[in-house]
């Protein structure tokens, strides 16, 4: 059952990604509509998978890497729909949904085994992982929006107005969106970081034994996003710099992830 | 043969110079007069006259293509007291699906001087409404024009043929709206109070800009322009200090050198904490040091940049027009099917009438010869012949109805008419 739900959602996201790409070239309103319907179908089965898995294991999808990647992609889709509903940016799907598909496709190669035994201090682990994963989800969407900003900015700046110029929203909308998403993602990520530290301490893992190689990149990630987050208000980090921050920060998050496993 | 023969005759900006076009124009009152004349001609069954500054076209349903076309041309010449021979080479004419296609192109603004302009659709609608009120149209032209409006709507919605600005000021506004989302919360400053700058500012105001600053070397000029634009005047010596208040700056002074340097702009953007600024330099020689475009969150367009945006937009529209033609060809085919399905009905009726005529006369002849039959027998024989005919004709007529929906349906109809000798 769970497997079928999982497969349907992966295929739906793939089909939606293709529809979004075709929509970039051929502006048929029906295309973007059907792409969104496909994403919605994907989300329904995605949610079903999480529900079934949680029922089987008796707790949320936070224990194995596989579960976390699936949960993380789910957060990204939710984030996508929230923005789509509020801002109606028709081409955002072309930038976000392929990422969701890639994450889920990657998760296919992860072990689906469940450890059985539960870690100690479940509350802190759940808090830490929910907050961090939601924060990473926000960073993913901020990455897509930042990418759109950089493409649009390049076109207006270089005065070479290609087809994307007409199809993408204004720089102001993209910059505002970047601001709002990071204003959500950054505090979540920070809290996730802190609850992670608490979780470690609760489990009596001494501070000095923390793996510096794993912690250092996370601190850099935190610094980048804090620069984007606080910099906007204080020294006017906005527009291109903020978009570059969101793109670079996310790339670093992905690299950090692969260093972690 | 009952067929809907469509023709169109016209001149437009491509085929005919304006000196001739203006002589051929039909004003609303002239259209009224000509409608009566065309209706009484006998050749023309239905007609619609479209007359705009770029084109004069008459669409008509006629009894005969060639006669219809030549009588329309003759009519246009006569009506305007011109010689047919002088005009003939200006006219283009199309028949049937070509005429349909041409109308769809015109109403979708693909045949316009500026592709994608929105006026022409309104003009075609006006022409259609007038023709209807004059009762110059019938089922075919009504359907044709209603279809032309939906095609135009599809083209507008499904292609971006009319999205891109094709004048300097519309391209500037478009750029402003790609940098700033809605212009209502943004401000514009005019440095130099030239006519072009005023025009661009008015365009921006029509898109919602509320705050306007005007600075000019002659302060009085700045004050008076600020009044007309509902803005405030800024002394010319102070505009550099005030520049950071504006999101969009339009320069158009007659200064021989740059009056706004990259440093001045760097200073202004710093004051606004990097909030983007859009500089439109429409002065020649230019007012703003071009290197300012290298600054982050600064977008600087001079008149040549805007002109090349306009040129690129024109090209984009032409590209979109190719895509629009796909929509149009599809719609032309659909319309043709509709026309053809109309003409199949009379053919089937004629076929049945002919069969019925043969049946009746043969039946009469036979029944006269056999006198021993009771009325009941006669009626059975009558029934039998009727069902023979029905059974024989059933398949060909349903097949014919179906085939006329396809591309080469008219061959089937011709064949049926030919084989059953329906055309004499």
Tab-separated table of N, CA, C and O in Angstrom, chain B residues 70-115:
chain	number	residue	atom	x	y	z
B	70	UNK	N	-15.902	40.223	-58.804
B	70	UNK	CA	-15.817	41.359	-59.720
B	70	UNK	C	-16.918	42.374	-59.439
B	70	UNK	O	-16.697	43.582	-59.562
B	71	UNK	N	-18.078	41.916	-59.015
B	71	UNK	CA	-19.117	42.920	-58.751
B	71	UNK	C	-18.807	43.704	-57.475
B	71	UNK	O	-19.146	44.875	-57.385
B	72	UNK	N	-18.128	43.067	-56.520
B	72	UNK	CA	-17.733	43.828	-55.327
B	72	UNK	C	-16.706	44.897	-55.682
B	72	UNK	O	-16.798	46.038	-55.237
B	73	UNK	N	-15.730	44.518	-56.494
B	73	UNK	CA	-14.710	45.486	-56.902
B	73	UNK	C	-15.370	46.638	-57.677
B	73	UNK	O	-15.070	47.814	-57.440
B	74	UNK	N	-16.227	46.243	-58.596
B	74	UNK	CA	-16.925	47.240	-59.407
B	74	UNK	C	-17.713	48.188	-58.504
B	74	UNK	O	-17.695	49.404	-58.680
B	75	UNK	N	-18.344	47.570	-57.499
B	75	UNK	CA	-19.145	48.379	-56.579
B	75	UNK	C	-18.286	49.407	-55.841
B	75	UNK	O	-18.645	50.584	-55.760
B	76	UNK	N	-17.136	48.958	-55.336
B	76	UNK	CA	-16.265	49.880	-54.593
B	76	UNK	C	-15.835	51.036	-55.485
B	76	UNK	O	-15.869	52.210	-55.089
B	77	UNK	N	-15.463	50.710	-56.721
B	77	UNK	CA	-15.040	51.754	-57.655
B	77	UNK	C	-16.195	52.708	-57.952
B	77	UNK	O	-16.062	53.935	-57.809
B	78	UNK	N	-17.324	52.150	-58.311
B	78	UNK	CA	-18.480	52.985	-58.663
B	78	UNK	C	-18.903	53.869	-57.507
B	78	UNK	O	-19.182	55.048	-57.671
B	79	UNK	N	-18.937	53.242	-56.330
B	79	UNK	CA	-19.440	53.963	-55.169
B	79	UNK	C	-18.611	55.210	-54.883
B	79	UNK	O	-19.124	56.236	-54.460
B	80	UNK	N	-17.293	55.092	-55.118
B	80	UNK	CA	-16.426	56.237	-54.843
B	80	UNK	C	-16.106	57.028	-56.105
B	80	UNK	O	-15.166	57.812	-56.119
B	81	UNK	N	-16.860	56.776	-57.159
B	81	UNK	CA	-16.676	57.479	-58.429
B	81	UNK	C	-15.251	57.364	-58.960
B	81	UNK	O	-14.645	58.346	-59.374
B	82	UNK	N	-14.706	56.153	-58.887
B	82	UNK	CA	-13.362	55.925	-59.424
B	82	UNK	C	-13.451	54.904	-60.542
B	82	UNK	O	-14.464	54.209	-60.692
B	83	UNK	N	-12.363	54.852	-61.321
B	83	UNK	CA	-12.375	53.901	-62.437
B	83	UNK	C	-11.922	52.529	-61.960
B	83	UNK	O	-10.891	52.397	-61.318
B	84	UNK	N	-12.648	51.521	-62.304
B	84	UNK	CA	-12.335	50.134	-61.945
B	84	UNK	C	-10.915	49.773	-62.381
B	84	UNK	O	-10.148	49.178	-61.616
B	85	UNK	N	-10.538	50.181	-63.583
B	85	UNK	CA	-9.223	49.796	-64.136
B	85	UNK	C	-8.090	50.384	-63.276
B	85	UNK	O	-7.030	49.785	-63.131
B	86	UNK	N	-8.312	51.579	-62.737
B	86	UNK	CA	-7.269	52.215	-61.930
B	86	UNK	C	-7.081	51.504	-60.595
B	86	UNK	O	-6.021	51.580	-59.980
B	87	UNK	N	-8.131	50.881	-60.145
B	87	UNK	CA	-8.093	50.301	-58.801
B	87	UNK	C	-7.745	48.815	-58.780
B	87	UNK	O	-7.195	48.315	-57.804
B	88	UNK	N	-8.076	48.160	-59.862
B	88	UNK	CA	-8.059	46.692	-59.861
B	88	UNK	C	-6.798	46.088	-59.251
B	88	UNK	O	-6.857	45.158	-58.466
B	89	UNK	N	-5.609	46.666	-59.592
B	89	UNK	CA	-4.372	46.042	-59.141
B	89	UNK	C	-4.113	46.243	-57.650
B	89	UNK	O	-3.221	45.631	-57.087
B	90	UNK	N	-4.852	47.132	-56.997
B	90	UNK	CA	-4.683	47.299	-55.550
B	90	UNK	C	-5.432	46.219	-54.761
B	90	UNK	O	-5.064	45.885	-53.652
B	91	UNK	N	-6.482	45.726	-55.350
B	91	UNK	CA	-7.345	44.795	-54.616
B	91	UNK	C	-6.706	43.430	-54.421
B	91	UNK	O	-6.023	42.920	-55.298
B	92	UNK	N	-6.933	42.863	-53.282
B	92	UNK	CA	-6.712	41.431	-53.125
B	92	UNK	C	-8.067	40.814	-52.873
B	92	UNK	O	-8.985	41.499	-52.385
B	93	UNK	N	-8.195	39.566	-53.248
B	93	UNK	CA	-9.488	38.917	-53.005
B	93	UNK	C	-9.247	37.466	-52.637
B	93	UNK	O	-8.268	36.856	-53.079
B	94	UNK	N	-10.073	36.962	-51.775
B	94	UNK	CA	-9.960	35.561	-51.370
B	94	UNK	C	-11.331	34.932	-51.424
B	94	UNK	O	-12.350	35.621	-51.303
B	95	UNK	N	-11.341	33.604	-51.575
B	95	UNK	CA	-12.623	32.921	-51.581
B	95	UNK	C	-12.626	31.777	-50.557
B	95	UNK	O	-11.586	31.263	-50.203
B	96	UNK	N	-13.817	31.456	-50.124
B	96	UNK	CA	-14.057	30.359	-49.176
B	96	UNK	C	-13.063	30.318	-48.022
B	96	UNK	O	-12.927	31.303	-47.335
B	97	UNK	N	-12.349	29.192	-47.849
B	97	UNK	CA	-11.562	29.080	-46.619
B	97	UNK	C	-10.449	30.114	-46.539
B	97	UNK	O	-10.024	30.527	-45.471
B	98	UNK	N	-9.995	30.580	-47.732
B	98	UNK	CA	-8.980	31.644	-47.741
B	98	UNK	C	-9.557	32.943	-47.168
B	98	UNK	O	-8.882	33.676	-46.450
B	99	UNK	N	-10.787	33.215	-47.514
B	99	UNK	CA	-11.447	34.420	-47.009
B	99	UNK	C	-11.651	34.300	-45.501
B	99	UNK	O	-11.435	35.256	-44.752
B	100	UNK	N	-12.034	33.101	-45.061
B	100	UNK	CA	-12.227	32.856	-43.632
B	100	UNK	C	-10.912	33.079	-42.894
B	100	UNK	O	-10.842	33.790	-41.892
B	101	UNK	N	-9.848	32.505	-43.457
B	101	UNK	CA	-8.535	32.638	-42.827
B	101	UNK	C	-8.118	34.102	-42.746
B	101	UNK	O	-7.602	34.569	-41.730
B	102	UNK	N	-8.370	34.832	-43.828
B	102	UNK	CA	-7.978	36.239	-43.839
B	102	UNK	C	-8.716	37.012	-42.748
B	102	UNK	O	-8.111	37.779	-42.008
B	103	UNK	N	-10.005	36.763	-42.636
B	103	UNK	CA	-10.776	37.465	-41.594
B	103	UNK	C	-10.247	37.124	-40.197
B	103	UNK	O	-10.112	38.002	-39.337
B	104	UNK	N	-9.946	35.853	-39.981
B	104	UNK	CA	-9.428	35.447	-38.670
B	104	UNK	C	-8.096	36.142	-38.383
B	104	UNK	O	-7.829	36.556	-37.255
B	105	UNK	N	-7.282	36.263	-39.429
B	105	UNK	CA	-5.992	36.957	-39.249
B	105	UNK	C	-6.201	38.427	-38.918
B	105	UNK	O	-5.535	38.989	-38.055
B	106	UNK	N	-7.143	39.035	-39.625
B	106	UNK	CA	-7.411	40.455	-39.395
B	106	UNK	C	-7.930	40.674	-37.975
B	106	UNK	O	-7.416	41.507	-37.234
B	107	UNK	N	-8.927	39.878	-37.570
B	107	UNK	CA	-9.537	40.119	-36.257
B	107	UNK	C	-8.556	39.795	-35.128
B	107	UNK	O	-8.619	40.387	-34.060
B	108	UNK	N	-7.632	38.868	-35.375
B	108	UNK	CA	-6.629	38.541	-34.352
B	108	UNK	C	-5.452	39.494	-34.397
B	108	UNK	O	-4.453	39.287	-33.716
B	109	UNK	N	-5.531	40.482	-35.261
B	109	UNK	CA	-4.510	41.517	-35.369
B	109	UNK	C	-3.162	40.991	-35.867
B	109	UNK	O	-2.110	41.480	-35.497
B	110	UNK	N	-3.216	39.946	-36.705
B	110	UNK	CA	-1.964	39.441	-37.278
B	110	UNK	C	-1.673	40.130	-38.605
B	110	UNK	O	-0.569	40.065	-39.120
B	111	UNK	N	-2.693	40.787	-39.148
B	111	UNK	CA	-2.527	41.446	-40.435
B	111	UNK	C	-2.319	42.946	-40.234
B	111	UNK	O	-2.264	43.703	-41.189
B	112	UNK	N	-2.213	43.356	-38.968
B	112	UNK	CA	-2.140	44.792	-38.681
B	112	UNK	C	-0.754	45.346	-38.943
B	112	UNK	O	0.219	44.597	-39.019
B	113	UNK	N	-0.692	46.661	-39.050
B	113	UNK	CA	0.585	47.351	-39.231
B	113	UNK	C	1.486	47.046	-38.028
B	113	UNK	O	2.641	46.680	-38.174
B	114	UNK	N	0.919	47.217	-36.821
B	114	UNK	CA	1.605	46.791	-35.601
B	114	UNK	C	0.910	45.510	-35.142
B	114	UNK	O	-0.215	45.552	-34.650
B	115	UNK	N	1.599	44.386	-35.337
B	115	UNK	CA	0.986	43.096	-35.011
B	115	UNK	C	0.551	43.069	-33.554
B	115	UNK	O	1.306	43.487	-32.679
